[in-house]
Amino acid sequence: MKRYEHGLVLGKFYPPHAGHHHLVETARDQCERLTVLVCAASVESVPLADRVAWMREVHPDVTVVGAVDDTHMDVHDPAVWDAHMAVFTAAVPERVDAVFTSEAYGEELGRRFGAASVLVDPDRTLFPVSGTAVRKDPVGCWDFLRPPVRAALARRVVVLGAESTGTTTLARALTGHYRDRGGIWARTAYVAEYGREYSERKLAALRARWPGAAWEDVTFITEDFPLIAEAQNDREEAAARTGSPVLLCDTDSFATTVWHERYVGGRNPLVEEIADRTAHHLWLLTDHEGVAFEDDGLRDGEELRPWMTERFRAELTRTGRRFVEITGPPEARLAAAVAAVDELLATGWDFAAPLPETR
């Protein structure tokens, strides 16, 4: 197999899929150095920076650069080719010895770079997928996506509510419901409430010094809550990378902003900033009405449940988050939650159309 000094792979990667990764890996194996050029148009809805980050994560042993290319594709128009080449050579100014593509235009691209053209799986027999197919049906193409893209596309659903209102019960039941659908849904992930784990450690540490300590002896300070919010985000991100198109979360970093009010009073801007770092898509607010308060050793403040329910409702509304209130007996709550999540999934992913192409 011939080896090249410097190879080039370029494309929109809107979004990256298994066919793209096979192309990059094939090129990498035939080159001393490989550059991947990600070209994004301004009209597209996945930011260039995200695509570059995804490709760098999946291919840490190649150079990945990005460029904005707002010229439509017309392989029959020399002026269009000139416009594209101006973008390509500005982004990759060094000599290119081989260009690797799965497209018929690869030969002309190689000629314009003064490089060899290497065609890789043009009929998509190894990986029958395309960017168009992924944009149209991410769920149907889920197995062709690598972890960072799955994490970005997963619809994240949060169950939140006051103490002892069935949030954990509902989140687990929802997870079981989607896993039971089989296929890719069998991988549906559940993210537990990190704040509870943090609370258990606080109580254990206090009991190590004072064996008779109880939950009411535990105190929280404002600095605890950014730690909880960060860890919750990190655990969600890890779960979304390996799960199905829906991720079920038992509370989230946004809920931590209200828990800060509950235990410390007032607001913590850092917690709110952390909460805004992760995009969630639906919140399910569990009502306290009709749910008996159960003291499991890490709960108190039964009388505060109406206040907390209202605070969650008010903050969800104020911040423009999409939410559904979940009420009634357990069976009705699960049915309402499933209906809300299915409606979210049915709305699709709404990718903006790329620039037109003439080939």
Short mmCIF file of C-alpha atoms in Angstrom, two decimals:
data_model
loop_
_atom_site.label_atom_id
_atom_site.label_comp_id
_atom_site.label_asym_id
_atom_site.label_seq_id
_atom_site.Cartn_x
_atom_site.Cartn_y
_atom_site.Cartn_z
CA MET A 1 0.00 0.00 0.00
CA LYS A 2 1.38 3.39 -1.01
CA ARG A 3 2.02 5.86 1.80
CA TYR A 4 1.69 9.60 1.46
CA GLU A 5 3.44 12.33 3.40
CA HIS A 6 0.39 14.56 3.98
CA GLY A 7 -3.20 13.53 3.37
CA LEU A 8 -6.42 15.53 3.48
CA VAL A 9 -10.01 14.60 4.24
CA LEU A 10 -12.64 17.29 4.01
CA GLY A 11 -16.39 17.47 4.45
CA LYS A 12 -19.30 19.02 6.29
CA PHE A 13 -19.54 16.28 8.92
CA TYR A 14 -23.11 17.47 9.50
CA PRO A 15 -23.07 15.47 11.72
CA PRO A 16 -20.13 13.01 11.70
CA HIS A 17 -21.08 9.35 11.29
CA ALA A 18 -19.45 5.95 10.87
CA GLY A 19 -18.80 6.47 7.15
CA HIS A 20 -16.86 9.66 7.89
CA HIS A 21 -14.83 7.93 10.58
CA HIS A 22 -14.00 5.02 8.28
CA LEU A 23 -12.78 7.51 5.67
CA VAL A 24 -10.57 9.28 8.21
CA GLU A 25 -9.19 6.05 9.65
CA THR A 26 -8.42 4.69 6.17
CA ALA A 27 -6.61 7.90 5.23
CA ARG A 28 -4.70 8.00 8.51
CA ASP A 29 -3.36 4.51 7.90
CA GLN A 30 -1.95 5.58 4.51
CA CYS A 31 -0.37 8.89 5.53
CA GLU A 32 2.47 10.13 7.69
CA ARG A 33 0.29 13.11 8.56
CA LEU A 34 -3.42 13.64 8.03
CA THR A 35 -5.47 16.83 8.16
CA VAL A 36 -9.26 16.76 8.45
CA LEU A 37 -10.95 19.94 7.28
CA VAL A 38 -14.46 20.53 8.61
CA CYS A 39 -16.38 22.98 6.41
CA ALA A 40 -19.60 24.43 7.78
CA ALA A 41 -22.06 26.85 6.21
CA SER A 42 -23.59 29.64 8.27
CA VAL A 43 -27.11 28.38 7.58
CA GLU A 44 -26.46 25.01 9.25
CA SER A 45 -27.70 24.41 12.78
CA VAL A 46 -24.77 22.46 14.23
CA PRO A 47 -21.96 24.92 15.08
CA LEU A 48 -18.62 24.47 13.37
CA ALA A 49 -16.87 24.45 16.75
CA ASP A 50 -18.94 21.44 17.87
CA ARG A 51 -18.14 19.43 14.76
CA VAL A 52 -14.44 20.19 15.07
CA ALA A 53 -14.51 19.16 18.75
CA TRP A 54 -16.31 15.91 17.94
CA MET A 55 -13.83 14.97 15.21
CA ARG A 56 -10.86 15.82 17.43
CA GLU A 57 -12.23 13.63 20.20
CA VAL A 58 -12.82 10.64 17.94
CA HIS A 59 -9.55 11.11 16.00
CA PRO A 60 -6.95 12.45 18.45
CA ASP A 61 -4.08 11.32 16.22
CA VAL A 62 -4.92 13.61 13.28
CA THR A 63 -5.04 17.36 12.81
CA VAL A 64 -8.60 18.70 12.65
CA VAL A 65 -9.25 22.27 11.50
CA GLY A 66 -12.45 24.12 10.65
CA ALA A 67 -13.56 26.73 8.13
CA VAL A 68 -16.77 28.50 7.21
CA ASP A 69 -17.70 27.82 3.59
CA ASP A 70 -20.84 29.62 2.46
CA THR A 71 -20.54 28.75 -1.23
CA HIS A 72 -23.04 26.20 -2.55
CA MET A 73 -21.71 23.09 -4.25
CA ASP A 74 -21.78 22.82 -8.05
CA VAL A 75 -19.15 20.44 -9.37
CA HIS A 76 -19.79 21.65 -12.94
CA ASP A 77 -19.00 25.33 -12.28
CA PRO A 78 -15.29 26.32 -12.31
CA ALA A 79 -16.05 29.57 -10.48
CA VAL A 80 -17.71 27.64 -7.66
CA TRP A 81 -14.69 25.35 -7.50
CA ASP A 82 -12.41 28.39 -7.27
CA ALA A 83 -14.45 29.78 -4.37
CA HIS A 84 -14.29 26.49 -2.49
CA MET A 85 -10.58 26.07 -3.13
CA ALA A 86 -9.91 29.54 -1.72
CA VAL A 87 -11.51 28.37 1.55
CA PHE A 88 -9.74 25.01 1.51
CA THR A 89 -6.24 26.34 0.85
CA ALA A 90 -6.63 29.14 3.39
CA ALA A 91 -7.48 26.57 6.04
CA VAL A 92 -4.83 24.05 4.88
CA PRO A 93 -2.01 26.09 3.31
CA GLU A 94 0.67 23.38 3.34
CA ARG A 95 1.25 20.95 0.49
CA VAL A 96 -1.24 18.07 0.23
CA ASP A 97 -0.05 14.82 -1.34
CA ALA A 98 -3.34 12.90 -1.35
CA VAL A 99 -7.00 13.70 -0.87
CA PHE A 100 -9.29 10.97 0.40
CA THR A 101 -13.00 11.06 -0.43
CA SER A 102 -16.00 8.82 -1.00
CA GLU A 103 -17.33 11.16 -3.67
CA ALA A 104 -17.11 11.32 -7.45
CA TYR A 105 -15.69 14.84 -7.22
CA GLY A 106 -12.58 13.46 -5.49
CA GLU A 107 -10.61 13.30 -8.73
CA GLU A 108 -11.17 16.99 -9.49
CA LEU A 109 -10.40 17.90 -5.89
CA GLY A 110 -7.12 16.02 -6.12
CA ARG A 111 -6.25 17.69 -9.42
CA ARG A 112 -6.83 21.12 -7.94
CA PHE A 113 -4.61 20.33 -4.96
CA GLY A 114 -1.99 18.79 -7.24
CA ALA A 115 -2.43 15.63 -5.23
CA ALA A 116 -3.40 12.00 -5.70
CA SER A 117 -7.09 11.18 -5.33
CA VAL A 118 -7.94 8.14 -3.22
CA LEU A 119 -11.53 6.90 -3.35
CA VAL A 120 -12.78 5.08 -0.24
CA ASP A 121 -16.00 2.99 -0.22
CA PRO A 122 -17.89 5.21 -2.71
CA ASP A 123 -20.92 2.91 -2.73
CA ARG A 124 -21.27 3.07 1.08
CA THR A 125 -21.23 -0.71 1.28
CA LEU A 126 -19.32 -0.87 4.58
CA PHE A 127 -21.37 1.81 6.32
CA PRO A 128 -24.71 2.46 4.58
CA VAL A 129 -25.27 5.90 6.08
CA SER A 130 -25.01 9.55 5.07
CA GLY A 131 -25.26 12.93 6.73
CA THR A 132 -28.61 13.42 5.01
CA ALA A 133 -29.92 10.17 6.49
CA VAL A 134 -28.73 11.09 9.98
CA ARG A 135 -30.37 14.51 9.81
CA LYS A 136 -33.61 12.95 8.60
CA ASP A 137 -33.71 10.10 11.11
CA PRO A 138 -31.16 10.24 13.97
CA VAL A 139 -32.92 7.41 15.80
CA GLY A 140 -32.68 5.08 12.80
CA CYS A 141 -28.99 5.96 12.38
CA TRP A 142 -28.09 5.89 16.08
CA ASP A 143 -25.71 2.93 15.79
CA PHE A 144 -23.69 4.82 13.17
CA LEU A 145 -22.93 7.67 15.61
CA ARG A 146 -19.95 7.92 17.95
CA PRO A 147 -20.27 8.91 21.65
CA PRO A 148 -19.83 12.71 21.40
CA VAL A 149 -22.50 12.98 18.72
CA ARG A 150 -24.87 10.74 20.64
CA ALA A 151 -24.37 12.92 23.70
CA ALA A 152 -25.18 16.03 21.69
CA LEU A 153 -28.30 14.55 20.08
CA ALA A 154 -29.79 12.62 23.03
CA ARG A 155 -33.05 14.13 24.25
CA ARG A 156 -32.48 14.77 27.94
CA VAL A 157 -35.50 14.43 30.21
CA VAL A 158 -35.38 15.52 33.85
CA VAL A 159 -37.73 14.40 36.61
CA LEU A 160 -37.70 16.90 39.46
CA GLY A 161 -39.83 17.86 42.42
CA ALA A 162 -39.98 18.48 46.13
CA GLU A 163 -38.81 15.89 48.66
CA SER A 164 -40.69 12.60 48.68
CA THR A 165 -42.85 13.34 45.63
CA GLY A 166 -41.87 10.23 43.66
CA THR A 167 -39.18 11.69 41.42
CA THR A 168 -36.84 8.72 41.70
CA THR A 169 -39.69 6.21 41.35
CA LEU A 170 -40.91 7.92 38.19
CA ALA A 171 -37.45 8.35 36.65
CA ARG A 172 -36.70 4.67 37.16
CA ALA A 173 -40.09 3.59 35.83
CA LEU A 174 -39.60 5.72 32.73
CA THR A 175 -36.18 4.21 32.18
CA GLY A 176 -37.64 0.71 32.43
CA HIS A 177 -40.43 1.62 30.02
CA TYR A 178 -38.05 2.73 27.28
CA ARG A 179 -35.60 -0.11 27.84
CA ASP A 180 -38.48 -2.54 27.38
CA ARG A 181 -38.98 -1.21 23.85
CA GLY A 182 -35.83 -3.08 22.85
CA GLY A 183 -33.37 -2.30 20.09
CA ILE A 184 -31.40 0.88 20.67
CA TRP A 185 -33.91 1.83 23.36
CA ALA A 186 -32.65 -1.04 25.51
CA ARG A 187 -29.60 1.13 26.15
CA THR A 188 -31.66 3.96 27.67
CA ALA A 189 -29.62 5.38 30.54
CA TYR A 190 -30.72 6.56 33.96
CA VAL A 191 -28.77 9.23 35.85
CA ALA A 192 -29.26 9.13 39.60
CA GLU A 193 -29.43 12.21 41.79
CA TYR A 194 -25.86 13.05 42.73
CA GLY A 195 -27.07 15.38 45.51
CA ARG A 196 -28.33 12.37 47.44
CA GLU A 197 -24.98 10.62 47.22
CA TYR A 198 -23.30 13.85 48.33
CA SER A 199 -25.71 14.09 51.26
CA GLU A 200 -25.02 10.50 52.31
CA ARG A 201 -21.30 11.25 52.41
CA LYS A 202 -21.88 14.40 54.44
CA LEU A 203 -23.91 12.47 57.00
CA ALA A 204 -21.34 9.65 57.13
CA ALA A 205 -18.51 12.14 57.67
CA LEU A 206 -20.45 13.80 60.49
CA ARG A 207 -21.19 10.44 62.14
CA ALA A 208 -17.50 9.54 61.97
CA ARG A 209 -16.91 12.45 64.35
CA TRP A 210 -20.21 12.24 66.20
CA PRO A 211 -21.77 8.73 66.08
CA GLY A 212 -25.17 9.94 67.23
CA ALA A 213 -25.58 12.48 64.43
CA ALA A 214 -28.86 12.54 62.48
CA TRP A 215 -29.86 14.14 59.19
CA GLU A 216 -31.08 17.31 60.90
CA ASP A 217 -27.54 17.85 62.20
CA VAL A 218 -26.10 18.08 58.68
CA THR A 219 -25.50 21.59 57.37
CA PHE A 220 -24.92 22.80 53.83
CA ILE A 221 -22.98 25.85 52.70
CA THR A 222 -23.27 27.64 49.38
CA GLU A 223 -19.98 26.14 48.17
CA ASP A 224 -21.49 22.65 48.28
CA PHE A 225 -23.93 23.33 45.48
CA PRO A 226 -21.59 24.10 42.54
CA LEU A 227 -19.85 20.81 43.33
CA ILE A 228 -23.18 18.97 43.19
CA ALA A 229 -24.22 20.72 39.97
CA GLU A 230 -20.89 20.02 38.22
CA ALA A 231 -20.94 16.35 39.19
CA GLN A 232 -24.54 15.99 38.00
CA ASN A 233 -23.62 17.47 34.62
CA ASP A 234 -20.57 15.22 34.29
CA ARG A 235 -22.57 12.09 35.03
CA GLU A 236 -25.24 13.04 32.52
CA GLU A 237 -22.64 13.63 29.83
CA ALA A 238 -21.05 10.23 30.44
CA ALA A 239 -24.42 8.47 30.35
CA ALA A 240 -25.58 10.25 27.19
CA ARG A 241 -22.51 9.02 25.29
CA THR A 242 -23.44 5.38 25.63
CA GLY A 243 -27.22 5.50 25.92
CA SER A 244 -30.21 5.62 23.61
CA PRO A 245 -31.77 8.70 21.97
CA VAL A 246 -33.42 9.57 25.32
CA LEU A 247 -31.66 10.11 28.66
CA LEU A 248 -33.64 9.98 31.92
CA CYS A 249 -32.33 12.10 34.77
CA ASP A 250 -33.40 12.08 38.42
CA THR A 251 -33.10 15.88 38.96
CA ASP A 252 -30.39 17.97 37.27
CA SER A 253 -28.12 20.96 37.83
CA PHE A 254 -31.06 23.31 37.24
CA ALA A 255 -32.91 21.66 40.13
CA THR A 256 -29.82 22.32 42.25
CA THR A 257 -30.53 26.06 42.00
CA VAL A 258 -33.79 25.53 43.88
CA TRP A 259 -32.25 23.12 46.36
CA HIS A 260 -29.74 25.89 47.14
CA GLU A 261 -32.66 28.14 48.04
CA ARG A 262 -34.09 25.37 50.18
CA TYR A 263 -30.98 24.66 52.25
CA VAL A 264 -28.97 27.89 52.18
CA GLY A 265 -31.40 30.59 51.12
CA GLY A 266 -31.05 32.96 48.17
CA ARG A 267 -29.43 32.18 44.87
CA ASN A 268 -25.94 31.16 43.80
CA PRO A 269 -25.01 32.62 40.38
CA LEU A 270 -22.31 30.00 39.84
CA VAL A 271 -24.84 27.17 40.23
CA GLU A 272 -27.13 28.91 37.75
CA GLU A 273 -24.26 29.29 35.28
CA ILE A 274 -23.41 25.59 35.63
CA ALA A 275 -27.07 24.71 35.08
CA ASP A 276 -27.07 26.60 31.79
CA ARG A 277 -24.07 24.68 30.42
CA THR A 278 -26.05 21.53 29.67
CA ALA A 279 -29.00 21.53 27.29
CA HIS A 280 -32.02 19.63 28.53
CA HIS A 281 -35.22 19.25 26.56
CA LEU A 282 -38.05 18.40 28.95
CA TRP A 283 -38.70 18.63 32.68
CA LEU A 284 -41.33 16.53 34.45
CA LEU A 285 -42.43 18.23 37.68
CA THR A 286 -43.83 15.77 40.23
CA ASP A 287 -46.61 17.28 42.34
CA HIS A 288 -46.64 16.73 46.11
CA GLU A 289 -50.42 16.37 46.30
CA GLY A 290 -51.54 12.83 47.00
CA VAL A 291 -48.02 11.55 47.76
CA ALA A 292 -47.32 10.55 51.35
CA PHE A 293 -44.14 11.92 52.86
CA GLU A 294 -41.67 9.14 53.66
CA ASP A 295 -38.71 9.88 55.91
CA ASP A 296 -35.88 7.67 54.65
CA GLY A 297 -33.26 9.17 56.93
CA LEU A 298 -32.17 11.85 54.44
CA ARG A 299 -35.35 13.91 54.31
CA ASP A 300 -37.05 16.58 56.34
CA GLY A 301 -39.26 19.59 55.75
CA GLU A 302 -42.51 17.89 54.81
CA GLU A 303 -44.23 21.24 55.38
CA LEU A 304 -41.98 22.84 52.73
CA ARG A 305 -43.17 20.64 49.88
CA PRO A 306 -45.88 23.05 48.63
CA TRP A 307 -43.34 25.88 48.65
CA MET A 308 -40.78 23.80 46.73
CA THR A 309 -43.31 22.67 44.16
CA GLU A 310 -44.20 26.30 43.53
CA ARG A 311 -40.54 27.35 43.34
CA PHE A 312 -39.80 24.68 40.76
CA ARG A 313 -42.88 25.71 38.78
CA ALA A 314 -41.97 29.40 38.98
CA GLU A 315 -38.33 28.90 37.97
CA LEU A 316 -39.17 26.56 35.11
CA THR A 317 -41.61 29.16 33.83
CA ARG A 318 -39.28 32.13 34.37
CA THR A 319 -36.39 30.50 32.52
CA GLY A 320 -38.54 29.31 29.62
CA ARG A 321 -37.91 25.62 30.16
CA ARG A 322 -40.36 23.15 28.66
CA PHE A 323 -42.10 21.26 31.44
CA VAL A 324 -45.12 19.13 32.22
CA GLU A 325 -46.64 18.76 35.67
CA ILE A 326 -47.15 15.15 36.72
CA THR A 327 -50.05 14.44 39.07
CA GLY A 328 -52.32 11.61 40.21
CA PRO A 329 -51.60 8.01 41.24
CA PRO A 330 -48.42 6.20 40.11
CA GLU A 331 -49.98 4.59 37.02
CA ALA A 332 -51.37 7.89 35.80
CA ARG A 333 -48.06 9.61 36.45
CA LEU A 334 -46.12 7.11 34.39
CA ALA A 335 -48.64 7.28 31.55
CA ALA A 336 -48.50 11.08 31.50
CA ALA A 337 -44.71 11.04 31.60
CA VAL A 338 -44.44 8.56 28.73
CA ALA A 339 -46.87 10.64 26.66
CA ALA A 340 -44.80 13.78 27.29
CA VAL A 341 -41.51 12.09 26.38
CA ASP A 342 -42.98 10.48 23.26
CA GLU A 343 -44.27 13.88 22.17
CA LEU A 344 -40.78 15.31 22.66
CA LEU A 345 -39.23 12.54 20.57
CA ALA A 346 -41.88 12.94 17.87
CA THR A 347 -40.90 16.57 17.32
CA GLY A 348 -37.60 15.35 15.88
CA TRP A 349 -34.25 17.10 15.80
CA ASP A 350 -34.93 19.95 13.36
CA PHE A 351 -31.61 20.20 11.53
CA ALA A 352 -31.40 23.22 9.25
CA ALA A 353 -31.07 22.34 5.56
CA PRO A 354 -27.53 22.60 4.18
CA LEU A 355 -26.67 24.70 1.16
CA PRO A 356 -27.92 23.21 -2.15
CA GLU A 357 -25.62 20.90 -4.09
CA THR A 358 -25.35 20.16 -7.80
CA ARG A 359 -23.28 17.09 -8.60
#
